[in-house]
Amino acid sequence: QVQLVESGGGLVQPGGSLRFSCAASGAFFSINAMGWYRQTPGKERELVAVISRSGSTTYADSVKGRFTISRVNAKNTVYLQMNSLKPEDTAVYYCKAEILVYIGNGYSDYWGQGTPVTVSS
C-alpha cells in the first residue's frame, strides 16, 4: 500500500522559516511529479509548488522567491523550504505525488496526511 508521510510544519513567527519533507513508501514502480498544496478553511486546496522527476519547478506567485521545492528521487522524498513566512501562509499543507503502482494503469495521485502551519506572532 502506497503512503505519503509528511513531517515538519508547526508554529512560527512572521519572517521565520520551516522545512517540510514528504516520503513515499510502499510498492510502486516510479514517481512522476511531486508537489505541495495548501488549504485554509472555506477555500479550495491550492498549488504551492510542484517539481517534475527531472527537477523542473513551478511555484505559485504568492510564494515565489520565498519557498523552494526539491526532491531526492533515490529517497522518494520531496522537500519544501519555506522562508520569510507571512501570516497569510497559514494553512494545512499537503504533499502530492503521481505514482505508478500498476503497469498499464497509469500514474495516480496520492496525498499526504496534511500538516498545519501557523504563522503568527
PDB file of N, CA, C and O in Angstrom, residues 17-66:
ATOM      1  N   SER A  17      11.227  30.569   9.292  1.00  0.00           N
ATOM      2  CA  SER A  17      11.381  29.524   8.283  1.00  0.00           C
ATOM      3  C   SER A  17      10.888  28.187   8.821  1.00  0.00           C
ATOM      4  O   SER A  17      10.930  27.931  10.030  1.00  0.00           O
ATOM      5  N   LEU A  18      10.440  27.360   7.891  1.00  0.00           N
ATOM      6  CA  LEU A  18      10.077  25.986   8.195  1.00  0.00           C
ATOM      7  C   LEU A  18      10.495  25.119   7.018  1.00  0.00           C
ATOM      8  O   LEU A  18      10.598  25.600   5.887  1.00  0.00           O
ATOM      9  N   ARG A  19      10.678  23.843   7.302  1.00  0.00           N
ATOM     10  CA  ARG A  19      11.026  22.898   6.248  1.00  0.00           C
ATOM     11  C   ARG A  19      10.147  21.667   6.371  1.00  0.00           C
ATOM     12  O   ARG A  19      10.022  21.080   7.446  1.00  0.00           O
ATOM     13  N   PHE A  20       9.528  21.313   5.243  1.00  0.00           N
ATOM     14  CA  PHE A  20       8.704  20.111   5.166  1.00  0.00           C
ATOM     15  C   PHE A  20       9.458  19.013   4.417  1.00  0.00           C
ATOM     16  O   PHE A  20      10.265  19.300   3.535  1.00  0.00           O
ATOM     17  N   SER A  21       9.136  17.785   4.773  1.00  0.00           N
ATOM     18  CA  SER A  21       9.549  16.672   3.933  1.00  0.00           C
ATOM     19  C   SER A  21       8.360  15.731   3.770  1.00  0.00           C
ATOM     20  O   SER A  21       7.450  15.713   4.600  1.00  0.00           O
ATOM     21  N   CYS A  22       8.365  14.994   2.686  1.00  0.00           N
ATOM     22  CA  CYS A  22       7.294  14.048   2.399  1.00  0.00           C
ATOM     23  C   CYS A  22       7.906  12.854   1.691  1.00  0.00           C
ATOM     24  O   CYS A  22       8.493  13.007   0.619  1.00  0.00           O
ATOM     25  N   ALA A  23       7.776  11.694   2.296  1.00  0.00           N
ATOM     26  CA  ALA A  23       8.393  10.488   1.761  1.00  0.00           C
ATOM     27  C   ALA A  23       7.323   9.489   1.335  1.00  0.00           C
ATOM     28  O   ALA A  23       6.362   9.237   2.080  1.00  0.00           O
ATOM     29  N   ALA A  24       7.504   8.934   0.161  1.00  0.00           N
ATOM     30  CA  ALA A  24       6.609   7.893  -0.339  1.00  0.00           C
ATOM     31  C   ALA A  24       7.145   6.521   0.037  1.00  0.00           C
ATOM     32  O   ALA A  24       8.346   6.270  -0.069  1.00  0.00           O
ATOM     33  N   SER A  25       6.253   5.659   0.469  1.00  0.00           N
ATOM     34  CA  SER A  25       6.650   4.297   0.815  1.00  0.00           C
ATOM     35  C   SER A  25       5.622   3.319   0.285  1.00  0.00           C
ATOM     36  O   SER A  25       4.501   3.700  -0.051  1.00  0.00           O
ATOM     37  N   GLY A  26       6.019   2.055   0.223  1.00  0.00           N
ATOM     38  CA  GLY A  26       5.126   1.023  -0.296  1.00  0.00           C
ATOM     39  C   GLY A  26       5.648   0.452  -1.593  1.00  0.00           C
ATOM     40  O   GLY A  26       6.794   0.685  -1.974  1.00  0.00           O
ATOM     41  N   ALA A  27       4.805  -0.280  -2.268  1.00  0.00           N
ATOM     42  CA  ALA A  27       5.197  -0.941  -3.502  1.00  0.00           C
ATOM     43  C   ALA A  27       4.712  -0.142  -4.702  1.00  0.00           C
ATOM     44  O   ALA A  27       3.505   0.018  -4.904  1.00  0.00           O
ATOM     45  N   PHE A  28       5.650   0.355  -5.484  1.00  0.00           N
ATOM     46  CA  PHE A  28       5.302   1.088  -6.695  1.00  0.00           C
ATOM     47  C   PHE A  28       6.489   1.072  -7.639  1.00  0.00           C
ATOM     48  O   PHE A  28       7.611   0.731  -7.250  1.00  0.00           O
ATOM     49  N   PHE A  29       6.232   1.450  -8.896  1.00  0.00           N
ATOM     50  CA  PHE A  29       7.283   1.392  -9.903  1.00  0.00           C
ATOM     51  C   PHE A  29       8.040   2.698 -10.021  1.00  0.00           C
ATOM     52  O   PHE A  29       9.257   2.714 -10.172  1.00  0.00           O
ATOM     53  N   SER A  30       7.324   3.807 -10.019  1.00  0.00           N
ATOM     54  CA  SER A  30       8.015   5.084 -10.166  1.00  0.00           C
ATOM     55  C   SER A  30       7.117   6.218  -9.712  1.00  0.00           C
ATOM     56  O   SER A  30       5.907   6.066  -9.562  1.00  0.00           O
ATOM     57  N   ILE A  31       7.736   7.368  -9.516  1.00  0.00           N
ATOM     58  CA  ILE A  31       7.034   8.593  -9.145  1.00  0.00           C
ATOM     59  C   ILE A  31       7.294   9.643 -10.208  1.00  0.00           C
ATOM     60  O   ILE A  31       8.448   9.862 -10.592  1.00  0.00           O
ATOM     61  N   ASN A  32       6.235  10.280 -10.653  1.00  0.00           N
ATOM     62  CA  ASN A  32       6.377  11.346 -11.630  1.00  0.00           C
ATOM     63  C   ASN A  32       6.499  12.676 -10.879  1.00  0.00           C
ATOM     64  O   ASN A  32       7.416  12.854 -10.082  1.00  0.00           O
ATOM     65  N   ALA A  33       5.603  13.579 -11.091  1.00  0.00           N
ATOM     66  CA  ALA A  33       5.685  14.869 -10.405  1.00  0.00           C
ATOM     67  C   ALA A  33       5.347  14.726  -8.916  1.00  0.00           C
ATOM     68  O   ALA A  33       4.555  13.874  -8.524  1.00  0.00           O
ATOM     69  N   MET A  34       5.963  15.584  -8.112  1.00  0.00           N
ATOM     70  CA  MET A  34       5.657  15.687  -6.688  1.00  0.00           C
ATOM     71  C   MET A  34       5.402  17.157  -6.373  1.00  0.00           C
ATOM     72  O   MET A  34       6.015  18.038  -6.996  1.00  0.00           O
ATOM     73  N   GLY A  35       4.539  17.410  -5.427  1.00  0.00           N
ATOM     74  CA  GLY A  35       4.228  18.803  -5.165  1.00  0.00           C
ATOM     75  C   GLY A  35       3.664  19.042  -3.781  1.00  0.00           C
ATOM     76  O   GLY A  35       3.422  18.109  -3.015  1.00  0.00           O
ATOM     77  N   TRP A  36       3.486  20.311  -3.497  1.00  0.00           N
ATOM     78  CA  TRP A  36       2.901  20.758  -2.238  1.00  0.00           C
ATOM     79  C   TRP A  36       1.699  21.645  -2.526  1.00  0.00           C
ATOM     80  O   TRP A  36       1.747  22.498  -3.428  1.00  0.00           O
ATOM     81  N   TYR A  37       0.665  21.426  -1.758  1.00  0.00           N
ATOM     82  CA  TYR A  37      -0.559  22.204  -1.856  1.00  0.00           C
ATOM     83  C   TYR A  37      -0.921  22.684  -0.462  1.00  0.00           C
ATOM     84  O   TYR A  37      -0.417  22.161   0.538  1.00  0.00           O
ATOM     85  N   ARG A  38      -1.798  23.674  -0.384  1.00  0.00           N
ATOM     86  CA  ARG A  38      -2.247  24.126   0.924  1.00  0.00           C
ATOM     87  C   ARG A  38      -3.722  24.506   0.874  1.00  0.00           C
ATOM     88  O   ARG A  38      -4.256  24.822  -0.195  1.00  0.00           O
ATOM     89  N   GLN A  39      -4.326  24.467   2.039  1.00  0.00           N
ATOM     90  CA  GLN A  39      -5.756  24.747   2.121  1.00  0.00           C
ATOM     91  C   GLN A  39      -6.062  25.438   3.439  1.00  0.00           C
ATOM     92  O   GLN A  39      -5.545  25.063   4.496  1.00  0.00           O
ATOM     93  N   THR A  40      -6.915  26.448   3.342  1.00  0.00           N
ATOM     94  CA  THR A  40      -7.421  27.142   4.519  1.00  0.00           C
ATOM     95  C   THR A  40      -8.933  26.925   4.589  1.00  0.00           C
ATOM     96  O   THR A  40      -9.565  26.628   3.562  1.00  0.00           O
ATOM     97  N   PRO A  41      -9.519  27.076   5.758  1.00  0.00           N
ATOM     98  CA  PRO A  41     -10.966  26.820   5.899  1.00  0.00           C
ATOM     99  C   PRO A  41     -11.794  27.648   4.922  1.00  0.00           C
ATOM    100  O   PRO A  41     -11.580  28.856   4.777  1.00  0.00           O
ATOM    101  N   GLY A  42     -12.704  26.992   4.254  1.00  0.00           N
ATOM    102  CA  GLY A  42     -13.595  27.673   3.336  1.00  0.00           C
ATOM    103  C   GLY A  42     -13.033  27.922   1.956  1.00  0.00           C
ATOM    104  O   GLY A  42     -13.726  28.492   1.098  1.00  0.00           O
ATOM    105  N   LYS A  43     -11.796  27.517   1.736  1.00  0.00           N
ATOM    106  CA  LYS A  43     -11.173  27.731   0.437  1.00  0.00           C
ATOM    107  C   LYS A  43     -10.759  26.409  -0.187  1.00  0.00           C
ATOM    108  O   LYS A  43     -10.562  25.413   0.499  1.00  0.00           O
ATOM    109  N   GLU A  44     -10.608  26.442  -1.505  1.00  0.00           N
ATOM    110  CA  GLU A  44     -10.156  25.248  -2.203  1.00  0.00           C
ATOM    111  C   GLU A  44      -8.656  25.046  -1.972  1.00  0.00           C
ATOM    112  O   GLU A  44      -7.918  26.000  -1.722  1.00  0.00           O
ATOM    113  N   ARG A  45      -8.251  23.795  -2.089  1.00  0.00           N
ATOM    114  CA  ARG A  45      -6.834  23.492  -1.993  1.00  0.00           C
ATOM    115  C   ARG A  45      -6.113  24.138  -3.189  1.00  0.00           C
ATOM    116  O   ARG A  45      -6.576  24.043  -4.329  1.00  0.00           O
ATOM    117  N   GLU A  46      -4.997  24.777  -2.917  1.00  0.00           N
ATOM    118  CA  GLU A  46      -4.275  25.476  -3.976  1.00  0.00           C
ATOM    119  C   GLU A  46      -2.844  24.964  -4.095  1.00  0.00           C
ATOM    120  O   GLU A  46      -2.235  24.516  -3.114  1.00  0.00           O
ATOM    121  N   LEU A  47      -2.336  25.063  -5.306  1.00  0.00           N
ATOM    122  CA  LEU A  47      -0.961  24.655  -5.563  1.00  0.00           C
ATOM    123  C   LEU A  47       0.011  25.629  -4.917  1.00  0.00           C
ATOM    124  O   LEU A  47      -0.153  26.849  -5.034  1.00  0.00           O
ATOM    125  N   VAL A  48       1.016  25.094  -4.266  1.00  0.00           N
ATOM    126  CA  VAL A  48       2.110  25.903  -3.737  1.00  0.00           C
ATOM    127  C   VAL A  48       3.329  25.776  -4.647  1.00  0.00           C
ATOM    128  O   VAL A  48       3.888  26.768  -5.101  1.00  0.00           O
ATOM    129  N   ALA A  49       3.727  24.540  -4.911  1.00  0.00           N
ATOM    130  CA  ALA A  49       4.894  24.296  -5.755  1.00  0.00           C
ATOM    131  C   ALA A  49       4.851  22.851  -6.233  1.00  0.00           C
ATOM    132  O   ALA A  49       4.316  21.978  -5.547  1.00  0.00           O
ATOM    133  N   VAL A  50       5.408  22.625  -7.405  1.00  0.00           N
ATOM    134  CA  VAL A  50       5.481  21.278  -7.955  1.00  0.00           C
ATOM    135  C   VAL A  50       6.831  21.108  -8.622  1.00  0.00           C
ATOM    136  O   VAL A  50       7.426  22.069  -9.125  1.00  0.00           O
ATOM    137  N   ILE A  51       7.333  19.875  -8.592  1.00  0.00           N
ATOM    138  CA  ILE A  51       8.626  19.564  -9.184  1.00  0.00           C
ATOM    139  C   ILE A  51       8.503  18.277  -9.983  1.00  0.00           C
ATOM    140  O   ILE A  51       7.940  17.293  -9.499  1.00  0.00           O
ATOM    141  N   SER A  52       9.017  18.303 -11.192  1.00  0.00           N
ATOM    142  CA  SER A  52       8.978  17.118 -12.038  1.00  0.00           C
ATOM    143  C   SER A  52      10.081  16.147 -11.619  1.00  0.00           C
ATOM    144  O   SER A  52      10.977  16.500 -10.826  1.00  0.00           O
ATOM    145  N   ARG A  53      10.047  14.964 -12.200  1.00  0.00           N
ATOM    146  CA  ARG A  53      11.070  13.990 -11.880  1.00  0.00           C
ATOM    147  C   ARG A  53      12.457  14.489 -12.295  1.00  0.00           C
ATOM    148  O   ARG A  53      13.459  14.197 -11.647  1.00  0.00           O
ATOM    149  N   SER A  54      12.493  15.275 -13.353  1.00  0.00           N
ATOM    150  CA  SER A  54      13.765  15.801 -13.847  1.00  0.00           C
ATOM    151  C   SER A  54      14.214  17.054 -13.107  1.00  0.00           C
ATOM    152  O   SER A  54      15.323  17.532 -13.327  1.00  0.00           O
ATOM    153  N   GLY A  55      13.342  17.591 -12.254  1.00  0.00           N
ATOM    154  CA  GLY A  55      13.733  18.735 -11.445  1.00  0.00           C
ATOM    155  C   GLY A  55      13.163  20.072 -11.880  1.00  0.00           C
ATOM    156  O   GLY A  55      13.472  21.099 -11.257  1.00  0.00           O
ATOM    157  N   SER A  56      12.324  20.089 -12.885  1.00  0.00           N
ATOM    158  CA  SER A  56      11.695  21.347 -13.277  1.00  0.00           C
ATOM    159  C   SER A  56      10.680  21.747 -12.215  1.00  0.00           C
ATOM    160  O   SER A  56       9.930  20.906 -11.722  1.00  0.00           O
ATOM    161  N   THR A  57      10.644  23.034 -11.905  1.00  0.00           N
ATOM    162  CA  THR A  57       9.788  23.506 -10.817  1.00  0.00           C
ATOM    163  C   THR A  57       8.794  24.564 -11.279  1.00  0.00           C
ATOM    164  O   THR A  57       9.052  25.315 -12.226  1.00  0.00           O
ATOM    165  N   THR A  58       7.681  24.615 -10.590  1.00  0.00           N
ATOM    166  CA  THR A  58       6.656  25.635 -10.785  1.00  0.00           C
ATOM    167  C   THR A  58       6.192  26.091  -9.408  1.00  0.00           C
ATOM    168  O   THR A  58       5.983  25.257  -8.520  1.00  0.00           O
ATOM    169  N   TYR A  59       6.030  27.403  -9.254  1.00  0.00           N
ATOM    170  CA  TYR A  59       5.614  27.960  -7.977  1.00  0.00           C
ATOM    171  C   TYR A  59       4.384  28.842  -8.142  1.00  0.00           C
ATOM    172  O   TYR A  59       4.207  29.507  -9.170  1.00  0.00           O
ATOM    173  N   ALA A  60       3.568  28.891  -7.096  1.00  0.00           N
ATOM    174  CA  ALA A  60       2.513  29.888  -7.043  1.00  0.00           C
ATOM    175  C   ALA A  60       3.168  31.258  -6.928  1.00  0.00           C
ATOM    176  O   ALA A  60       4.214  31.409  -6.290  1.00  0.00           O
ATOM    177  N   ASP A  61       2.543  32.250  -7.530  1.00  0.00           N
ATOM    178  CA  ASP A  61       3.110  33.605  -7.493  1.00  0.00           C
ATOM    179  C   ASP A  61       3.318  34.076  -6.058  1.00  0.00           C
ATOM    180  O   ASP A  61       4.279  34.803  -5.770  1.00  0.00           O
ATOM    181  N   SER A  62       2.428  33.670  -5.179  1.00  0.00           N
ATOM    182  CA  SER A  62       2.472  34.163  -3.802  1.00  0.00           C
ATOM    183  C   SER A  62       3.674  33.652  -3.011  1.00  0.00           C
ATOM    184  O   SER A  62       3.997  34.208  -1.954  1.00  0.00           O
ATOM    185  N   VAL A  63       4.348  32.609  -3.500  1.00  0.00           N
ATOM    186  CA  VAL A  63       5.472  32.049  -2.745  1.00  0.00           C
ATOM    187  C   VAL A  63       6.795  32.157  -3.501  1.00  0.00           C
ATOM    188  O   VAL A  63       7.841  31.783  -2.955  1.00  0.00           O
ATOM    189  N   LYS A  64       6.764  32.648  -4.712  1.00  0.00           N
ATOM    190  CA  LYS A  64       7.991  32.764  -5.489  1.00  0.00           C
ATOM    191  C   LYS A  64       9.020  33.610  -4.760  1.00  0.00           C
ATOM    192  O   LYS A  64       8.702  34.674  -4.230  1.00  0.00           O
ATOM    193  N   GLY A  65      10.255  33.123  -4.737  1.00  0.00           N
ATOM    194  CA  GLY A  65      11.328  33.841  -4.070  1.00  0.00           C
ATOM    195  C   GLY A  65      11.413  33.568  -2.586  1.00  0.00           C
ATOM    196  O   GLY A  65      12.394  33.950  -1.938  1.00  0.00           O
ATOM    197  N   ARG A  66      10.406  32.914  -2.019  1.00  0.00           N
ATOM    198  CA  ARG A  66      10.417  32.616  -0.585  1.00  0.00           C
ATOM    199  C   ARG A  66      10.467  31.113  -0.309  1.00  0.00           C
ATOM    200  O   ARG A  66      11.078  30.689   0.672  1.00  0.00           O
TER     201      ARG A  66
END
